[in-house]
Short mmCIF file of C-alpha atoms and ligand atoms in Angstrom, two decimals:
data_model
loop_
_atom_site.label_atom_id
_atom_site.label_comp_id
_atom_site.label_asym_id
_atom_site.label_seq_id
_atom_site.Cartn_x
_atom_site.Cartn_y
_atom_site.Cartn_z
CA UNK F 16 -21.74 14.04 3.96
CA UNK F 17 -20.59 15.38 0.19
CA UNK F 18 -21.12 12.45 -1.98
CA UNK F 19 -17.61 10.79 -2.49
CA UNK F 20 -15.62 11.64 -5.73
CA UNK F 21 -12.28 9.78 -4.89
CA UNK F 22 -11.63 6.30 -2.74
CA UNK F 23 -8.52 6.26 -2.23
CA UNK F 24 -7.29 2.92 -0.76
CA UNK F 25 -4.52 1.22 1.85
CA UNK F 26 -3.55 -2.15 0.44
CA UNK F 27 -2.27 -4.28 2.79
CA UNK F 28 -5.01 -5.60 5.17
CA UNK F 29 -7.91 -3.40 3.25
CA UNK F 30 -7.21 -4.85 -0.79
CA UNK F 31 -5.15 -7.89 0.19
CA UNK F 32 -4.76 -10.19 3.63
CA UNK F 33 -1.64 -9.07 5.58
CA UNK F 34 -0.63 -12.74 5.17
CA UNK F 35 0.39 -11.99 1.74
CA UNK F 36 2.89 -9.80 2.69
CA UNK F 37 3.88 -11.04 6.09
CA UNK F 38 3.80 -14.42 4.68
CA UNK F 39 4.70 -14.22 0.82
CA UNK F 40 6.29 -11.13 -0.11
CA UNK F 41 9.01 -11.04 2.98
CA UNK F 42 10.15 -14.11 2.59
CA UNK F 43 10.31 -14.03 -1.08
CA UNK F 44 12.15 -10.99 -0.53
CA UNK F 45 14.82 -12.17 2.29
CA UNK F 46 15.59 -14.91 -0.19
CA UNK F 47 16.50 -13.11 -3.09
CA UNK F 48 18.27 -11.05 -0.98
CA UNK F 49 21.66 -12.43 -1.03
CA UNK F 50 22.12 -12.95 -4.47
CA UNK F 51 20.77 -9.57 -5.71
CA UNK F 52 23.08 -7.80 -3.53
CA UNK F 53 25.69 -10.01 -4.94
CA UNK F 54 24.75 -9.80 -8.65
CA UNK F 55 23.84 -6.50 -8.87
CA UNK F 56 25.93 -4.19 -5.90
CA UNK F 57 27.65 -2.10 -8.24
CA UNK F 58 24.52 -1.77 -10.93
CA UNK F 59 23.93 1.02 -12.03
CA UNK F 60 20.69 0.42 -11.92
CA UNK F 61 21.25 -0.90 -7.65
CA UNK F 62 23.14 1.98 -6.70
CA UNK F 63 19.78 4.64 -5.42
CA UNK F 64 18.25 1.30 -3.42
CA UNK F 65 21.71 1.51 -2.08
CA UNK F 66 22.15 4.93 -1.19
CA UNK F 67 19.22 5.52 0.36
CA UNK F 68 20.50 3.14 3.08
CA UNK F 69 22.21 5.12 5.95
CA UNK F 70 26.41 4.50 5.21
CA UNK F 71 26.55 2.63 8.38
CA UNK F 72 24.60 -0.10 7.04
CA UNK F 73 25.86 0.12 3.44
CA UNK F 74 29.32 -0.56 3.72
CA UNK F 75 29.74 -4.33 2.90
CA UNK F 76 26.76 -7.02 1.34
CA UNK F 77 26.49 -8.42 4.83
CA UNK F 78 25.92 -5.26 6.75
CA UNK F 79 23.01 -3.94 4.52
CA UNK F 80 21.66 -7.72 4.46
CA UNK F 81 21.76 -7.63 8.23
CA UNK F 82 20.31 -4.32 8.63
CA UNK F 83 17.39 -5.43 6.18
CA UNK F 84 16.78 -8.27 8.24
CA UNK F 85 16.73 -6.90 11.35
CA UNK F 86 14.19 -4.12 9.83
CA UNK F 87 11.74 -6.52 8.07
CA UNK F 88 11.40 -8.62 11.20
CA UNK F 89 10.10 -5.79 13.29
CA UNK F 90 7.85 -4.77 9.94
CA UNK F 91 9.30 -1.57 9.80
CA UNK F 92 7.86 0.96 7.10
CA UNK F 93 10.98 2.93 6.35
CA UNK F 94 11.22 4.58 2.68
CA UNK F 95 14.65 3.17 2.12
CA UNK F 96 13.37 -0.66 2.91
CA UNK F 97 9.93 -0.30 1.32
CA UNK F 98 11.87 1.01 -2.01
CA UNK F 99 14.52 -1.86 -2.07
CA UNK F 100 11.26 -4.51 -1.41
CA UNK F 101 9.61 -3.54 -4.18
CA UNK F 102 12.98 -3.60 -6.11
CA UNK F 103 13.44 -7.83 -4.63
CA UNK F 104 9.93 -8.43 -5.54
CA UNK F 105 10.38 -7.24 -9.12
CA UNK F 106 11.48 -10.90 -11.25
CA UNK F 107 8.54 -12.19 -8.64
CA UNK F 108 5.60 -10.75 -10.14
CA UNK F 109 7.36 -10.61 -13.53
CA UNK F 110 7.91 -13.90 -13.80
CA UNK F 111 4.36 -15.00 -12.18
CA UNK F 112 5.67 -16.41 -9.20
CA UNK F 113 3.96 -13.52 -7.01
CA UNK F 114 0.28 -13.01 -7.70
CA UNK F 115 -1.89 -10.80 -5.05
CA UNK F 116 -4.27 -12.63 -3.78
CA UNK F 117 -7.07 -9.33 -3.49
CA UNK F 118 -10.14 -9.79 -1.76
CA UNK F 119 -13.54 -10.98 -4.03
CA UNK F 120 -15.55 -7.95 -3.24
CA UNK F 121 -12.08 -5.72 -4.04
CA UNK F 122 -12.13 -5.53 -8.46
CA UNK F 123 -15.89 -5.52 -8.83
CA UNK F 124 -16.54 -2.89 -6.51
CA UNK F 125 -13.93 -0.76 -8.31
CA UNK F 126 -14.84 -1.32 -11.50
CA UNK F 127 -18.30 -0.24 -10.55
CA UNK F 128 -17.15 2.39 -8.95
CA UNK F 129 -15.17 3.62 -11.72
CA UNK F 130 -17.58 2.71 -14.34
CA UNK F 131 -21.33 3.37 -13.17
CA UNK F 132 -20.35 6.01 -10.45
CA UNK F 133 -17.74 8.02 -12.90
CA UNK F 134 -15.39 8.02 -8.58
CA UNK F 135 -11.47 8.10 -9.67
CA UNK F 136 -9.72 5.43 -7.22
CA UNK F 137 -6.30 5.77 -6.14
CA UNK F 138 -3.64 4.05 -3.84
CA UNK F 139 -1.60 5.47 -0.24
CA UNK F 140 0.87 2.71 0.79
CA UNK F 141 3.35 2.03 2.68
CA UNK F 142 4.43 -0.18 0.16
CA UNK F 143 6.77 1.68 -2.74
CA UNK F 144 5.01 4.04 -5.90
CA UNK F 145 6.41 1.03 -7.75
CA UNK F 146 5.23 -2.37 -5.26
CA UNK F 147 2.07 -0.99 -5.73
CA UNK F 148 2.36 -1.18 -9.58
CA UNK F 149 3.29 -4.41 -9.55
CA UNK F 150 1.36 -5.83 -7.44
CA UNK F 151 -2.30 -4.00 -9.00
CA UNK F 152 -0.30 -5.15 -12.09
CA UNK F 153 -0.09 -9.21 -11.28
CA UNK F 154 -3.36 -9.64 -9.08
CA UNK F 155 -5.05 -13.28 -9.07
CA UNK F 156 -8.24 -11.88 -10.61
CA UNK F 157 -9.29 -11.57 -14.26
CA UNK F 158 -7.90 -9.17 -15.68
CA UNK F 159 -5.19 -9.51 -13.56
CA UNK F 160 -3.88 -6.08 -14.54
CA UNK F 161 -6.41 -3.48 -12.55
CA UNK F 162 -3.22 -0.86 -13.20
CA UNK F 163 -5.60 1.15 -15.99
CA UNK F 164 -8.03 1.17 -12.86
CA UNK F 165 -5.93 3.35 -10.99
CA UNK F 166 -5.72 7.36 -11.29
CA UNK F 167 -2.59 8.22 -8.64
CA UNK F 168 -0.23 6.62 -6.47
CA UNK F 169 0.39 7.88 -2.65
CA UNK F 170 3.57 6.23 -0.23
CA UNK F 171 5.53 7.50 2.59
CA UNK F 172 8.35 9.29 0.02
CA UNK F 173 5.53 11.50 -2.30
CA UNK F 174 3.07 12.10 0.27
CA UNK F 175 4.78 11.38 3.96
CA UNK F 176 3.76 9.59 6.75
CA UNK F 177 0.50 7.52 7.24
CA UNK F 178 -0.44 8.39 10.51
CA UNK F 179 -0.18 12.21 9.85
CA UNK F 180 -2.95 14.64 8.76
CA UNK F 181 -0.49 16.80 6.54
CA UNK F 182 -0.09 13.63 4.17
CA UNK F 183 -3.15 13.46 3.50
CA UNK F 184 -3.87 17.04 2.98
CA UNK F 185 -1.00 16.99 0.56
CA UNK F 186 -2.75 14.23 -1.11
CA UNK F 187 -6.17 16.01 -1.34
CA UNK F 188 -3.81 19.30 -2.60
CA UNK F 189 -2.58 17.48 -5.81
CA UNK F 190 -6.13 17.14 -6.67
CA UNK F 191 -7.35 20.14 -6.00
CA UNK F 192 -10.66 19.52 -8.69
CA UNK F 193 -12.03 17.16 -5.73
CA UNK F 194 -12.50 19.10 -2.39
CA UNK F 195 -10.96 16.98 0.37
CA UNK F 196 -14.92 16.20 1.84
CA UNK F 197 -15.06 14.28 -1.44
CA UNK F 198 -12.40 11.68 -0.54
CA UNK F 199 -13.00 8.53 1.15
CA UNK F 200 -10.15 6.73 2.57
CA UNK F 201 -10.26 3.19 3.50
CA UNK F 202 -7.71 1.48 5.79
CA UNK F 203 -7.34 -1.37 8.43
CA UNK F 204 -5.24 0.92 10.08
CA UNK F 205 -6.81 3.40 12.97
CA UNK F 206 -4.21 5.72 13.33
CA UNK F 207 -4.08 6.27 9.10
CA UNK F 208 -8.36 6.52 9.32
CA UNK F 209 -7.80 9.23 12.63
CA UNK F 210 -5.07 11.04 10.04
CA UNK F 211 -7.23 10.86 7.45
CA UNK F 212 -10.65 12.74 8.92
CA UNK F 213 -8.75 15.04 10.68
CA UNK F 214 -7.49 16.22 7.09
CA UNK F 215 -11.31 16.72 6.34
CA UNK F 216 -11.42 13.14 4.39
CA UNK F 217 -14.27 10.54 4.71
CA UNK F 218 -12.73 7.54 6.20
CA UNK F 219 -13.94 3.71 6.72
CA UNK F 220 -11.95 1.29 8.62
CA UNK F 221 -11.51 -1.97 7.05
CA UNK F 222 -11.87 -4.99 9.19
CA UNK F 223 -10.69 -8.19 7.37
CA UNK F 224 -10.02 -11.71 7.80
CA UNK F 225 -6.29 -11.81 9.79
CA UNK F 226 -6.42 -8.20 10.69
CA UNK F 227 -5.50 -6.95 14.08
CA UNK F 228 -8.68 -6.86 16.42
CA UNK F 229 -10.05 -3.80 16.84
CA UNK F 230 -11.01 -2.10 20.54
CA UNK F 231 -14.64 -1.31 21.42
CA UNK F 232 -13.34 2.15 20.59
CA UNK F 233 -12.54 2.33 17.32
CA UNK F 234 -15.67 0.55 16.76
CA UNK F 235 -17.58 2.97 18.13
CA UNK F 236 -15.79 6.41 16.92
CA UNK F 237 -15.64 5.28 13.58
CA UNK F 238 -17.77 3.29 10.42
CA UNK F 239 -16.24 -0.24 10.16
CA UNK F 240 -16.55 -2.68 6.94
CA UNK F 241 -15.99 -5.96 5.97
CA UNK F 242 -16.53 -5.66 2.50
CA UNK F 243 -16.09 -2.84 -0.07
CA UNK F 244 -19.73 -4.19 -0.56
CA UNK F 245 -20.76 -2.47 1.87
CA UNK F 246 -20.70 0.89 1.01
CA UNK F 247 -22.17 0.32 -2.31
CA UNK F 248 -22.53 3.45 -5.17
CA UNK F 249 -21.18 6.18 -4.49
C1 LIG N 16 2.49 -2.55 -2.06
S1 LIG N 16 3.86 -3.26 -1.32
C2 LIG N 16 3.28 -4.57 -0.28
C3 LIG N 16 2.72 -4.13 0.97
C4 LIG N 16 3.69 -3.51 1.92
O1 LIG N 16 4.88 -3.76 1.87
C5 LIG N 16 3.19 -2.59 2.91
O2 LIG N 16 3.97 -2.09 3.72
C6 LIG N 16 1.76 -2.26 2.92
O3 LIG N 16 1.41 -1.34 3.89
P1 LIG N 16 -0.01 -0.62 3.86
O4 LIG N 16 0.31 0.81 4.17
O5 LIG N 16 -0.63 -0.81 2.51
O6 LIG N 16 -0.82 -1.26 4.93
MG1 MG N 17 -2.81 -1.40 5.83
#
């Protein structure tokens, strides 16, 4: 194995319980949902969350309101709804009414990492380019701003899907100073760590409290954590 140069991290379910976002961040973000779309529909500032939305759902408050609802209840990762999330979640964070509640082992590990192992760490979400800024931004730990941690930023718009090798060789390709044997992805998701190797990447699934169980498969095809503890220096 080359020695790892880059971790490059999933949040949700790997840095922070799924909970928090099933549990805090989507219904903080159906709520303000009304009144945002009320207050700010013809924004300037509203109108690209808007457009992105397919016209047949963006004709009226109530149709795009519907469609959002009907999208966040099956959890579906579309740009359009991960960009307007991280749009609803905004006056959350800002005004300290969302923290992210990351895991203990989580900040240490990258701040030795960082720090006594000279590894760059960076983020591939789901979640928006700017959710994930807020939310390494507002964490519950001290500092709670772990932003200046974090070298790059990776979702489904700037790098594509999760689940597919070509993202993650067009990851690896903006870097092109680390060689993609020197990045070690870590996700609770199998299909993203599957993507991930067959790019050439390292790749540890993370197995934490609340996450889906995982089959006597994955265990065996692939290195599962607990903790970012676990793996130690790098
Ligand atoms: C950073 S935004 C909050 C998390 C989120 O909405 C999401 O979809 C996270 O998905 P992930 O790919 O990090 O499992
Ligand atoms: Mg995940």
């Amino acid at each position: 194995m080359a020695p790892v140069k880059v971790v490059l991290l999933d949040i949700e379910g790997t840095v922070c319980p799924i909970s928090f976002v099933k549990d805090v961040l989507f219904p903080y973000a159906l709520e303000a949902l009304p009144d945002t779309l009320k207050a700010k529909w013809d924004a300037p500032e509203f109108l690209p969350y808007r457009a992105a939305f397919p016209a047949e759902h963006a004709g009226s408050q109530e149709a795009l309101a519907a469609h959002v609802r009907d999208l966040m209840s099956k959890d579906l990762k579309i740009s359009y709804l991960k960009s307007l999330q991280g749009y609803l979640w905004e006056t959350g964070y800002r005004n300290g009414e969302l923290k992210a509640p990351l895991f203990p082992d989580v900040a240490p590990q990258l701040a030795r990492w960082r720090e006594q192992n000279g590894v760059k760490v960076m983020i591939y979400s789901s979640g928006s380019v700017p959710a994930q800024k807020l939310l390494f931004g507002h964490t519950n730990g001290e500092p709670s701003d772990i932003l200046p941690w974090l070298s790059d930023f990776f979702d489904t718009v700037n790098a594509g899907p999760k689940q597919e090798k070509e993202s993650y060789e067009k990851i690896a390709a903006k870097h092109q100073e680390y060689p993609v044997g020197e990045w070690l992805f870590l996700s609770d998701n199998v299909k993203e760590v599957e993507a991930a190797k067959q790019a050439g990447m390292q790749s540890y699934i993370v197995d934490r409290p609340g996450n889906a169980e995982l089959s006597e498969e994955a265990r065996k095809e692939h290195r599962v954590i607990k903790s970012f503890e676990e793996i130690g220096d790098l």
